[in-house]
Amino acid sequence: MSIVFNQAQDIFHLTTKNTSYVMKVLEKKYLSHLYWGKKIRSSNLNYILQFRDRCSFNANPDGFGSDFSLNIVPQEYPCYGTSDYRTPAYEVQLENGTTVVEAYYKGYKIIDGKPKLQGLPATYGNEDQVKTLEIELYDELLGLKIILSYSVFYEQDVITRSVKFVNGGNEEIKLLRGLSSSVDFHSDNYDILQLSGAWARERNIIKRPVAKGIQSIESRRGFSSHVQNPFIALLDKKATETNGDVYGFSLVYSGNFLAQIEADENDVARVQMGINPFDFNYLLKKSEFFQTPEVVMVYSDKGLNKMSNIYHRIYRENLMRGKYKEKERPILINNWEATYFDFNEEKIENIVKQASSLGIELFVLDDGWFGKRNDDKSSLGDWFVNKNKIPSGIKGLSSKIIKSGIEFGLWFEPEMISEDSELFRKHPDWIIHCENRSSSLGRNQYVLDLSRDDVCEEIINMISKILEEAPISYVKWDANRNMTEIGSSKLETNRQRETAHRYVLGLYKILENITSRFPDILFESCSGGGGRFDPGMLYYMPQTWTSDDTDSVERLKIQYGTSLVYPIISMGAHLSAVPNHQVERITPLDTRANVAMAGNFGYEIDVTRLEKEEKDKIKNQVEFYKEIRNTIQFGDFYRLLSPFEGNETAWMFISKDKNEVIVFYYYVLAHPNPTDKRLKLIELQELSNYALAETDEIYGGDELMNIGINIPYCLGDFKSYIFRFNKI
């Protein structure tokens, strides 16, 4: 069994195929954390807890001696105010203004399967895949129930955590902090790994040592953000891509978050994750509840690559939904960088005609097709076609495109509104704002208040009307600014600090409605590129536009960092024109393709302006990607050389059936008189032989892993190669 309670020892032992997670109830009151790591047989781990009087400044809970203080006990879900001076996982304010809670262990139940989290995206599985443990903590004075949920995916080596607060008492309480997980480690001798960046350079890998005090990453922007991703990992000091202990924490949420590591005076670390308590509280009236989003926790004893493989599999198989979960994604062309706002129906038809002749499968009409939208200063919210640009309307244009042998997709930005729009003039109070305060513009637009049901319903109706009237097979869902002046004209005074979270709940409500109503549409999320690339969005939309930066050199870092957590099939990756529109770099067409092929391949280019030689190359690229697409999108992915550590980058894919191996190698800047280079592969079958598709040369799996493949001499900057092996 994956969940066992040893009643004699008061110990819970959660097991996956390769890991153990162990907790103990102390003195029938306190839930203590004992162990998380490689799988062990025994649950008798009482010896881990060592009680002694460490310091006269440690307080002792009522009824306990000087050798027992919560400040030195590894806890499972610590509270505030009862002898633990470290950061609590939750904090509640009573009507009398105090914030002390005494929630003690009350009981547990084990559930076959995994209950849904009301209003929130989460991983899922049937009764054979997952078991759930619910542990109840209870504050008798308040009547407050705190239900800790642990879902164990045995085969996938994953444990998820979330928390539900239920006000069963007679007084109103305010939840000031309600994190989803807290883990007390028995040491602080670790490194922290985070994915940080900015617009156009998202999810760069940053590693730093755990230091005394608090280190954190967070978002206060209303979205998960370009700046920080809702993921952290704790690494053994010697951990690499293929060796060492790694503990991963990934939050299934798309709004303000906090991920924090606190190293205390006793040389231990506490890792916490959940909704950011900054500018947050949530009023719970009698019988009301609050559900936190879930944290997906992964332990790897073989470094970062194994952690990533686990995340890729659980998110691909037990988070993404719908027909595209297991369907190959189309090769698309998007007109944004080809035309920006300057297009008409004839221009679009010419691009489509050329794209179809090259084997491209989907055309996406980007920003500028609606209202009076000729620049970014107007019309967001006016979701009706601009007949001056598209006289035949979306229905007419999409029908023409489909007749050309190519599918049709459309860009929306439904969460935003322009000041210069019919919708804003009709409903100026529909924006996120604070009464009697000015409102900041970002990209000449405001954020619609999705905490309001009337706003959500209007968005659902407007977008559904377009999708019902035309044969649309793809939607790019964008959101191009973060929140400021966060408040709502609909919420009561004592609920204003719920606005940001209620916005996210409103967004999820909209997405659940629209994606369920249109199951045959492939939805791709976007937020100025990768500003909301998080597991919460993947639950509704199985791919994300990875970054607005399409420069192939910058994309090496962006895609490499993103791959730490997110499956390759979730990453939109396109070839664009040179000089690149973001950095003005000129890179070879082949290298631009070779980078973009390590994702969901597409183009951001005006194919009508290409020379015949370029068109021939693109046609060959499209044909080649179709041959390797299944391995790229559904195979196992391994990182070999990091762009954050040198001039070279390499990664590889192994097909589901283990019969095809695709290796990508990139060399950024040329050096004179370079030494010979070999690239060692990993995770092959030692006793199998592999044929290199280009030459039919035969290599042993042991050779490829221990000696490696020869890299051709790189003359010139920005070179790249693809090696394709087939197992014999």
Coordinates of C-alpha atoms in Angstrom, one line a residue, residues 79-82 91-94 96-102 139 141-142:
C79 CA 1.3 27.4 13.2
Y80 CA 2.1 30.8 14.7
G81 CA 2.5 31.7 18.4
T82 CA 3.0 28.5 20.4
E91 CA -1.8 32.4 10.3
V92 CA -5.3 33.2 11.4
Q93 CA -6.7 36.4 13.0
L94 CA -9.6 36.1 15.4
N96 CA -10.5 39.9 19.1
G97 CA -7.5 40.7 16.9
T98 CA -5.2 38.0 18.2
T99 CA -3.5 35.5 15.9
V100 CA -2.5 32.5 18.1
V101 CA -3.9 29.1 17.0
E102 CA -3.7 25.8 18.7
D139 CA -8.6 24.2 17.0
L141 CA -11.6 27.1 20.7
L142 CA -12.3 28.4 17.2

